[in-house]
Amino acid sequence: MKHQPLWICATAAMMMLTACGNLQRHERYAGHVIEANPDMVTSCKLIDTLSSSSGLTGFFAPKGVDNIKQNLLRQADAMGATHVVWNKASVGYDETALSGKAYRCPTQDHP
């Protein structure tokens, strides 16, 4: 039983490393929705408002924002959006939140 505290620490360390490794495996959005600024969508149609949150805060908040963006870009793509304009991310004590607006802009194929 002398080694029980060592075993507990080793198990906890492995669990933490596994969790950190899982943070890096988030699949990147590879579609055609463009992250835009408000000037780029002046002649576009607003489709919907997007919002989501993540439990990643503090040191991990940038990763949380990136995960949220990837998921919301997929949602915008599914809605038929061509552009998304993000609001400023909100990083709190217990969550990181992001919202934005999805737009459909005229293209050469669909004026």
PDB file of C-alpha atoms in Angstrom:
ATOM      1  CA  MET A   1       0.000   0.000   0.000  1.00  0.00           C
ATOM      2  CA  LYS A   2       3.030   2.305   0.072  1.00  0.00           C
ATOM      3  CA  HIS A   3       2.658   2.905  -3.647  1.00  0.00           C
ATOM      4  CA  GLN A   4      -1.036   3.830  -3.614  1.00  0.00           C
ATOM      5  CA  PRO A   5      -0.488   7.663  -3.584  1.00  0.00           C
ATOM      6  CA  LEU A   6       1.989   7.302  -6.461  1.00  0.00           C
ATOM      7  CA  TRP A   7      -0.518   5.188  -8.394  1.00  0.00           C
ATOM      8  CA  ILE A   8      -3.283   7.774  -7.828  1.00  0.00           C
ATOM      9  CA  CYS A   9      -1.033  10.632  -9.002  1.00  0.00           C
ATOM     10  CA  ALA A  10       0.064   8.675 -12.070  1.00  0.00           C
ATOM     11  CA  THR A  11      -3.541   7.835 -12.964  1.00  0.00           C
ATOM     12  CA  ALA A  12      -4.623  11.467 -12.536  1.00  0.00           C
ATOM     13  CA  ALA A  13      -1.711  12.655 -14.702  1.00  0.00           C
ATOM     14  CA  MET A  14      -2.620  10.195 -17.461  1.00  0.00           C
ATOM     15  CA  MET A  15      -6.255  11.331 -17.389  1.00  0.00           C
ATOM     16  CA  MET A  16      -5.215  14.976 -17.670  1.00  0.00           C
ATOM     17  CA  LEU A  17      -2.871  14.246 -20.576  1.00  0.00           C
ATOM     18  CA  THR A  18      -5.600  12.295 -22.327  1.00  0.00           C
ATOM     19  CA  ALA A  19      -8.013  15.225 -21.894  1.00  0.00           C
ATOM     20  CA  CYS A  20      -5.438  17.680 -23.265  1.00  0.00           C
ATOM     21  CA  GLY A  21      -4.796  15.379 -26.213  1.00  0.00           C
ATOM     22  CA  ASN A  22      -8.495  15.284 -26.982  1.00  0.00           C
ATOM     23  CA  LEU A  23      -8.571  19.086 -27.124  1.00  0.00           C
ATOM     24  CA  GLN A  24      -6.234  18.964 -30.110  1.00  0.00           C
ATOM     25  CA  ARG A  25      -8.316  16.510 -32.160  1.00  0.00           C
ATOM     26  CA  HIS A  26     -11.174  18.875 -33.004  1.00  0.00           C
ATOM     27  CA  GLU A  27     -11.851  18.576 -36.721  1.00  0.00           C
ATOM     28  CA  ARG A  28     -11.322  21.789 -38.686  1.00  0.00           C
ATOM     29  CA  TYR A  29     -14.149  23.229 -40.817  1.00  0.00           C
ATOM     30  CA  ALA A  30     -13.245  22.831 -44.489  1.00  0.00           C
ATOM     31  CA  GLY A  31     -16.255  24.405 -46.200  1.00  0.00           C
ATOM     32  CA  HIS A  32     -16.760  27.643 -48.083  1.00  0.00           C
ATOM     33  CA  VAL A  33     -18.244  30.002 -45.477  1.00  0.00           C
ATOM     34  CA  ILE A  34     -16.057  33.103 -45.157  1.00  0.00           C
ATOM     35  CA  GLU A  35     -15.286  34.780 -41.837  1.00  0.00           C
ATOM     36  CA  ALA A  36     -16.077  38.401 -42.706  1.00  0.00           C
ATOM     37  CA  ASN A  37     -16.214  41.889 -41.251  1.00  0.00           C
ATOM     38  CA  PRO A  38     -19.391  44.019 -41.325  1.00  0.00           C
ATOM     39  CA  ASP A  39     -18.247  45.966 -44.411  1.00  0.00           C
ATOM     40  CA  MET A  40     -18.137  42.753 -46.451  1.00  0.00           C
ATOM     41  CA  VAL A  41     -21.835  41.917 -45.910  1.00  0.00           C
ATOM     42  CA  THR A  42     -23.561  45.239 -46.659  1.00  0.00           C
ATOM     43  CA  SER A  43     -25.324  43.816 -49.753  1.00  0.00           C
ATOM     44  CA  CYS A  44     -26.038  40.424 -48.194  1.00  0.00           C
ATOM     45  CA  LYS A  45     -29.145  38.870 -46.663  1.00  0.00           C
ATOM     46  CA  LEU A  46     -29.075  38.051 -42.955  1.00  0.00           C
ATOM     47  CA  ILE A  47     -30.020  34.389 -42.517  1.00  0.00           C
ATOM     48  CA  ASP A  48     -29.768  33.858 -38.778  1.00  0.00           C
ATOM     49  CA  THR A  49     -27.894  34.593 -35.571  1.00  0.00           C
ATOM     50  CA  LEU A  50     -25.464  31.951 -34.351  1.00  0.00           C
ATOM     51  CA  SER A  51     -24.298  31.350 -30.789  1.00  0.00           C
ATOM     52  CA  SER A  52     -22.636  28.667 -28.731  1.00  0.00           C
ATOM     53  CA  SER A  53     -20.439  28.197 -25.692  1.00  0.00           C
ATOM     54  CA  SER A  54     -17.601  26.027 -24.436  1.00  0.00           C
ATOM     55  CA  GLY A  55     -16.451  24.912 -21.023  1.00  0.00           C
ATOM     56  CA  LEU A  56     -12.875  25.819 -21.979  1.00  0.00           C
ATOM     57  CA  THR A  57     -11.925  28.989 -20.083  1.00  0.00           C
ATOM     58  CA  GLY A  58      -8.839  30.736 -18.778  1.00  0.00           C
ATOM     59  CA  PHE A  59      -5.686  29.427 -20.436  1.00  0.00           C
ATOM     60  CA  PHE A  60      -7.816  27.215 -22.716  1.00  0.00           C
ATOM     61  CA  ALA A  61     -10.251  29.983 -23.802  1.00  0.00           C
ATOM     62  CA  PRO A  62      -8.624  30.519 -27.235  1.00  0.00           C
ATOM     63  CA  LYS A  63      -9.092  26.815 -27.985  1.00  0.00           C
ATOM     64  CA  GLY A  64     -12.691  27.105 -26.778  1.00  0.00           C
ATOM     65  CA  VAL A  65     -13.307  30.032 -29.148  1.00  0.00           C
ATOM     66  CA  ASP A  66     -11.757  28.109 -32.024  1.00  0.00           C
ATOM     67  CA  ASN A  67     -13.917  25.035 -31.302  1.00  0.00           C
ATOM     68  CA  ILE A  68     -17.039  27.210 -31.180  1.00  0.00           C
ATOM     69  CA  LYS A  69     -16.133  28.884 -34.478  1.00  0.00           C
ATOM     70  CA  GLN A  70     -15.595  25.542 -36.201  1.00  0.00           C
ATOM     71  CA  ASN A  71     -18.997  24.262 -35.046  1.00  0.00           C
ATOM     72  CA  LEU A  72     -20.833  27.483 -35.910  1.00  0.00           C
ATOM     73  CA  LEU A  73     -19.210  27.630 -39.361  1.00  0.00           C
ATOM     74  CA  ARG A  74     -20.618  24.147 -40.000  1.00  0.00           C
ATOM     75  CA  GLN A  75     -24.068  25.333 -38.863  1.00  0.00           C
ATOM     76  CA  ALA A  76     -23.854  28.407 -41.088  1.00  0.00           C
ATOM     77  CA  ASP A  77     -22.851  26.234 -44.035  1.00  0.00           C
ATOM     78  CA  ALA A  78     -25.836  23.941 -43.431  1.00  0.00           C
ATOM     79  CA  MET A  79     -28.105  27.032 -43.512  1.00  0.00           C
ATOM     80  CA  GLY A  80     -26.714  28.085 -46.887  1.00  0.00           C
ATOM     81  CA  ALA A  81     -24.679  31.009 -45.564  1.00  0.00           C
ATOM     82  CA  THR A  82     -21.722  32.364 -47.488  1.00  0.00           C
ATOM     83  CA  HIS A  83     -20.334  34.666 -44.773  1.00  0.00           C
ATOM     84  CA  VAL A  84     -20.256  34.912 -40.978  1.00  0.00           C
ATOM     85  CA  VAL A  85     -19.518  38.038 -38.940  1.00  0.00           C
ATOM     86  CA  TRP A  86     -18.392  37.278 -35.384  1.00  0.00           C
ATOM     87  CA  ASN A  87     -19.105  39.311 -32.287  1.00  0.00           C
ATOM     88  CA  LYS A  88     -16.420  39.579 -29.622  1.00  0.00           C
ATOM     89  CA  ALA A  89     -16.019  36.372 -27.611  1.00  0.00           C
ATOM     90  CA  SER A  90     -17.031  36.446 -23.961  1.00  0.00           C
ATOM     91  CA  VAL A  91     -14.706  34.588 -21.600  1.00  0.00           C
ATOM     92  CA  GLY A  92     -16.182  34.066 -18.159  1.00  0.00           C
ATOM     93  CA  TYR A  93     -15.317  32.051 -15.099  1.00  0.00           C
ATOM     94  CA  ASP A  94     -17.247  28.964 -16.160  1.00  0.00           C
ATOM     95  CA  GLU A  95     -17.685  29.278 -19.935  1.00  0.00           C
ATOM     96  CA  THR A  96     -16.464  30.883 -23.124  1.00  0.00           C
ATOM     97  CA  ALA A  97     -19.220  32.115 -25.436  1.00  0.00           C
ATOM     98  CA  LEU A  98     -19.299  33.396 -28.994  1.00  0.00           C
ATOM     99  CA  SER A  99     -22.056  34.668 -31.246  1.00  0.00           C
ATOM    100  CA  GLY A 100     -22.231  35.917 -34.793  1.00  0.00           C
ATOM    101  CA  LYS A 101     -24.489  36.476 -37.764  1.00  0.00           C
ATOM    102  CA  ALA A 102     -24.775  34.256 -40.821  1.00  0.00           C
ATOM    103  CA  TYR A 103     -25.318  35.938 -44.193  1.00  0.00           C
ATOM    104  CA  ARG A 104     -26.003  34.815 -47.739  1.00  0.00           C
ATOM    105  CA  CYS A 105     -24.214  37.106 -50.150  1.00  0.00           C
ATOM    106  CA  PRO A 106     -24.725  37.324 -53.898  1.00  0.00           C
ATOM    107  CA  THR A 107     -22.204  35.367 -55.945  1.00  0.00           C
ATOM    108  CA  GLN A 108     -21.464  35.200 -59.653  1.00  0.00           C
ATOM    109  CA  ASP A 109     -23.521  32.006 -59.826  1.00  0.00           C
ATOM    110  CA  HIS A 110     -26.411  33.380 -57.708  1.00  0.00           C
ATOM    111  CA  PRO A 111     -26.689  37.201 -57.927  1.00  0.00           C
TER     112      PRO A 111
END
